[in-house]
PDB file of C-alpha atoms in Angstrom:
ATOM      1  CA  MET U   1     180.218 255.767  30.042  1.00 48.00           C
ATOM      2  CA  ARG U   2     177.073 257.403  31.423  1.00 50.00           C
ATOM      3  CA  LYS U   3     176.324 257.308  35.030  1.00 52.00           C
ATOM      4  CA  LYS U   4     172.843 255.774  35.710  1.00 52.00           C
ATOM      5  CA  THR U   5     170.602 258.090  37.754  1.00 51.00           C
ATOM      6  CA  THR U   6     167.768 257.114  39.872  1.00 52.00           C
ATOM      7  CA  THR U   7     164.484 259.046  40.675  1.00 54.00           C
ATOM      8  CA  LYS U   8     162.855 258.512  43.982  1.00 54.00           C
ATOM      9  CA  SER U   9     159.025 258.639  44.491  1.00 54.00           C
ATOM     10  CA  LYS U  10     157.613 261.243  46.675  1.00 53.00           C
ATOM     11  CA  GLN U  11     156.926 258.430  49.341  1.00 52.00           C
ATOM     12  CA  GLN U  12     160.666 257.317  49.306  1.00 52.00           C
ATOM     13  CA  VAL U  13     161.591 261.041  49.800  1.00 50.00           C
ATOM     14  CA  LYS U  14     159.310 261.315  52.656  1.00 51.00           C
ATOM     15  CA  ALA U  15     160.561 258.321  54.400  1.00 53.00           C
ATOM     16  CA  VAL U  16     164.142 259.425  54.241  1.00 59.00           C
ATOM     17  CA  GLU U  17     163.586 263.041  55.281  1.00 61.00           C
ATOM     18  CA  PRO U  18     163.797 263.681  59.001  1.00 67.00           C
ATOM     19  CA  LYS U  19     160.722 264.882  60.668  1.00 72.00           C
ATOM     20  CA  MET U  20     160.726 268.454  61.718  1.00 78.00           C
ATOM     21  CA  THR U  21     161.326 268.808  65.471  1.00 85.00           C
ATOM     22  CA  MET U  22     159.899 271.528  67.562  1.00 84.00           C
ATOM     23  CA  PRO U  23     161.964 271.713  70.801  1.00 88.00           C
ATOM     24  CA  CYS U  24     160.570 275.159  72.008  1.00 89.00           C
ATOM     25  CA  ARG U  25     157.236 275.001  73.913  1.00 88.00           C
ATOM     26  CA  ILE U  26     154.639 277.620  75.104  1.00 88.00           C
ATOM     27  CA  THR U  27     152.214 277.074  77.592  1.00 91.00           C
ATOM     28  CA  ILE U  28     148.825 278.891  77.876  1.00 91.00           C
ATOM     29  CA  ARG U  29     146.019 278.762  80.101  1.00 94.00           C
ATOM     30  CA  LEU U  30     142.393 278.492  79.004  1.00 94.00           C
ATOM     31  CA  THR U  31     139.148 278.107  80.496  1.00 96.00           C
ATOM     32  CA  GLU U  32     137.167 274.865  79.804  1.00 96.00           C
ATOM     33  CA  GLU U  33     135.016 276.802  77.450  1.00 97.00           C
ATOM     34  CA  GLN U  34     137.888 278.259  75.636  1.00 96.00           C
ATOM     35  CA  MET U  35     139.536 274.955  75.236  1.00 96.00           C
ATOM     36  CA  LYS U  36     136.445 273.292  74.072  1.00 97.00           C
ATOM     37  CA  GLN U  37     136.261 276.045  71.469  1.00 96.00           C
ATOM     38  CA  VAL U  38     139.702 275.483  70.244  1.00 95.00           C
ATOM     39  CA  ALA U  39     139.312 271.835  70.128  1.00 96.00           C
ATOM     40  CA  ASN U  40     136.022 272.094  68.157  1.00 95.00           C
ATOM     41  CA  ASN U  41     137.681 274.679  65.660  1.00 94.00           C
ATOM     42  CA  ALA U  42     140.652 272.120  65.197  1.00 94.00           C
ATOM     43  CA  VAL U  43     138.289 269.235  64.555  1.00 93.00           C
ATOM     44  CA  LEU U  44     136.207 271.323  62.167  1.00 90.00           C
ATOM     45  CA  LYS U  45     139.371 271.976  60.186  1.00 90.00           C
ATOM     46  CA  GLY U  46     140.780 268.517  60.516  1.00 91.00           C
ATOM     47  CA  HIS U  47     143.646 269.410  62.841  1.00 92.00           C
ATOM     48  CA  LYS U  48     144.847 268.356  66.101  1.00 93.00           C
ATOM     49  CA  PRO U  49     144.518 271.347  68.781  1.00 94.00           C
ATOM     50  CA  SER U  50     148.247 272.027  68.797  1.00 92.00           C
ATOM     51  CA  ALA U  51     148.628 272.126  65.041  1.00 92.00           C
ATOM     52  CA  TYR U  52     145.501 274.425  64.848  1.00 94.00           C
ATOM     53  CA  CYS U  53     146.863 276.883  67.686  1.00 94.00           C
ATOM     54  CA  ARG U  54     150.255 276.817  65.962  1.00 92.00           C
ATOM     55  CA  GLN U  55     148.753 278.001  62.667  1.00 93.00           C
ATOM     56  CA  VAL U  56     146.629 280.543  64.348  1.00 94.00           C
ATOM     57  CA  ILE U  57     149.430 281.830  66.543  1.00 92.00           C
ATOM     58  CA  LEU U  58     151.591 282.443  63.498  1.00 92.00           C
ATOM     59  CA  GLY U  59     149.016 284.174  61.704  1.00 93.00           C
ATOM     60  CA  ARG U  60     148.669 281.695  58.965  1.00 92.00           C
ATOM     61  CA  LYS U  61     145.457 280.664  57.351  1.00 89.00           C
ATOM     62  CA  VAL U  62     144.391 277.314  58.747  1.00 88.00           C
ATOM     63  CA  ARG U  63     143.919 274.967  55.795  1.00 85.00           C
ATOM     64  CA  ASP U  64     140.795 272.904  55.868  1.00 84.00           C
ATOM     65  CA  LEU U  65     141.826 269.265  56.131  1.00 83.00           C
ATOM     66  CA  SER U  66     138.491 267.828  56.875  1.00 82.00           C
ATOM     67  CA  PRO U  67     137.089 264.733  55.164  1.00 82.00           C
ATOM     68  CA  ASP U  68     134.430 266.774  53.383  1.00 82.00           C
ATOM     69  CA  THR U  69     136.748 269.189  52.129  1.00 81.00           C
ATOM     70  CA  ARG U  70     139.214 266.429  50.958  1.00 84.00           C
ATOM     71  CA  SER U  71     136.311 264.886  49.167  1.00 85.00           C
ATOM     72  CA  TYR U  72     135.437 267.885  47.506  1.00 82.00           C
ATOM     73  CA  ARG U  73     139.005 268.502  46.338  1.00 83.00           C
ATOM     74  CA  GLN U  74     139.273 264.983  45.058  1.00 88.00           C
ATOM     75  CA  THR U  75     136.003 265.371  43.053  1.00 86.00           C
ATOM     76  CA  LEU U  76     137.157 268.697  41.732  1.00 84.00           C
ATOM     77  CA  THR U  77     140.428 266.916  40.569  1.00 87.00           C
ATOM     78  CA  ASN U  78     138.522 264.251  39.040  1.00 88.00           C
ATOM     79  CA  LEU U  79     136.256 266.564  37.113  1.00 85.00           C
ATOM     80  CA  GLY U  80     139.143 268.549  35.906  1.00 85.00           C
ATOM     81  CA  ASN U  81     140.863 265.284  34.604  1.00 89.00           C
ATOM     82  CA  ASN U  82     137.614 264.412  32.751  1.00 85.00           C
ATOM     83  CA  LEU U  83     137.371 267.991  31.312  1.00 84.00           C
ATOM     84  CA  ASN U  84     141.109 267.655  30.164  1.00 87.00           C
ATOM     85  CA  GLN U  85     140.471 264.372  28.538  1.00 87.00           C
ATOM     86  CA  LEU U  86     137.460 265.596  26.861  1.00 83.00           C
ATOM     87  CA  VAL U  87     139.111 268.592  25.337  1.00 84.00           C
ATOM     88  CA  ARG U  88     141.998 266.524  24.223  1.00 86.00           C
ATOM     89  CA  HIS U  89     139.580 264.159  22.479  1.00 84.00           C
ATOM     90  CA  MET U  90     137.643 267.370  20.919  1.00 82.00           C
ATOM     91  CA  ASN U  91     140.916 268.618  19.586  1.00 82.00           C
ATOM     92  CA  THR U  92     142.179 265.362  18.133  1.00 85.00           C
ATOM     93  CA  ASN U  93     139.016 264.151  16.549  1.00 85.00           C
ATOM     94  CA  GLY U  94     136.895 267.264  16.273  1.00 81.00           C
ATOM     95  CA  SER U  95     133.953 268.231  18.396  1.00 77.00           C
ATOM     96  CA  ASN U  96     130.277 267.764  18.169  1.00 79.00           C
ATOM     97  CA  LYS U  97     127.308 269.017  20.001  1.00 79.00           C
ATOM     98  CA  SER U  98     127.349 266.068  22.356  1.00 82.00           C
ATOM     99  CA  ASP U  99     130.982 266.830  23.380  1.00 79.00           C
ATOM    100  CA  ILE U 100     130.417 270.540  23.698  1.00 81.00           C
ATOM    101  CA  ALA U 101     127.339 269.773  25.975  1.00 82.00           C
ATOM    102  CA  LYS U 102     129.676 267.473  28.093  1.00 82.00           C
ATOM    103  CA  ALA U 103     132.140 270.157  28.387  1.00 82.00           C
ATOM    104  CA  MET U 104     129.806 272.774  29.619  1.00 85.00           C
ATOM    105  CA  SER U 105     128.281 270.357  32.094  1.00 85.00           C
ATOM    106  CA  LEU U 106     131.666 269.645  33.608  1.00 82.00           C
ATOM    107  CA  ILE U 107     132.603 273.317  33.710  1.00 84.00           C
ATOM    108  CA  THR U 108     129.369 274.039  35.466  1.00 86.00           C
ATOM    109  CA  ASP U 109     129.984 271.180  37.922  1.00 83.00           C
ATOM    110  CA  ILE U 110     133.655 272.479  38.629  1.00 81.00           C
ATOM    111  CA  LYS U 111     132.344 276.033  39.206  1.00 84.00           C
ATOM    112  CA  GLN U 112     129.732 274.764  41.653  1.00 83.00           C
ATOM    113  CA  LEU U 113     132.418 272.535  43.691  1.00 79.00           C
ATOM    114  CA  LYS U 114     134.877 275.647  43.780  1.00 79.00           C
ATOM    115  CA  SER U 115     132.334 277.841  45.184  1.00 81.00           C
ATOM    116  CA  ASN U 116     131.570 275.135  47.857  1.00 75.00           C
ATOM    117  CA  LEU U 117     135.267 275.025  48.710  1.00 71.00           C
ATOM    118  CA  ASP U 118     135.621 278.730  48.869  1.00 71.00           C
ATOM    119  CA  LYS U 119     132.799 279.075  51.400  1.00 70.00           C
ATOM    120  CA  SER U 120     134.454 276.392  53.617  1.00 59.00           C
TER     121      SER U 120
END
């Protein structure tokens, strides 16, 4: 008799996994101007000041989680999906000039969005 296995979605796994605790604390003193700069940099990247400082102190690249960047990434994902669907259609049914023009247009849009993401 086969044992039935169940798969959990990512959301279910996240709910079960315990949140990482950070019991150690570092206190630093900043001028008001320095604090404003840290807070501003954190907001620009879409982080809380403590998370932003943690990334900087550990020498990690601070990921840009701002709404604009998330929007760019979602648009880039959508364009990539459209391109994959178009190429699949072209491979299955053969391609014509219209399909090739659409593919080239999507590739141009993807390159433009990627260069915008790389700048931020």
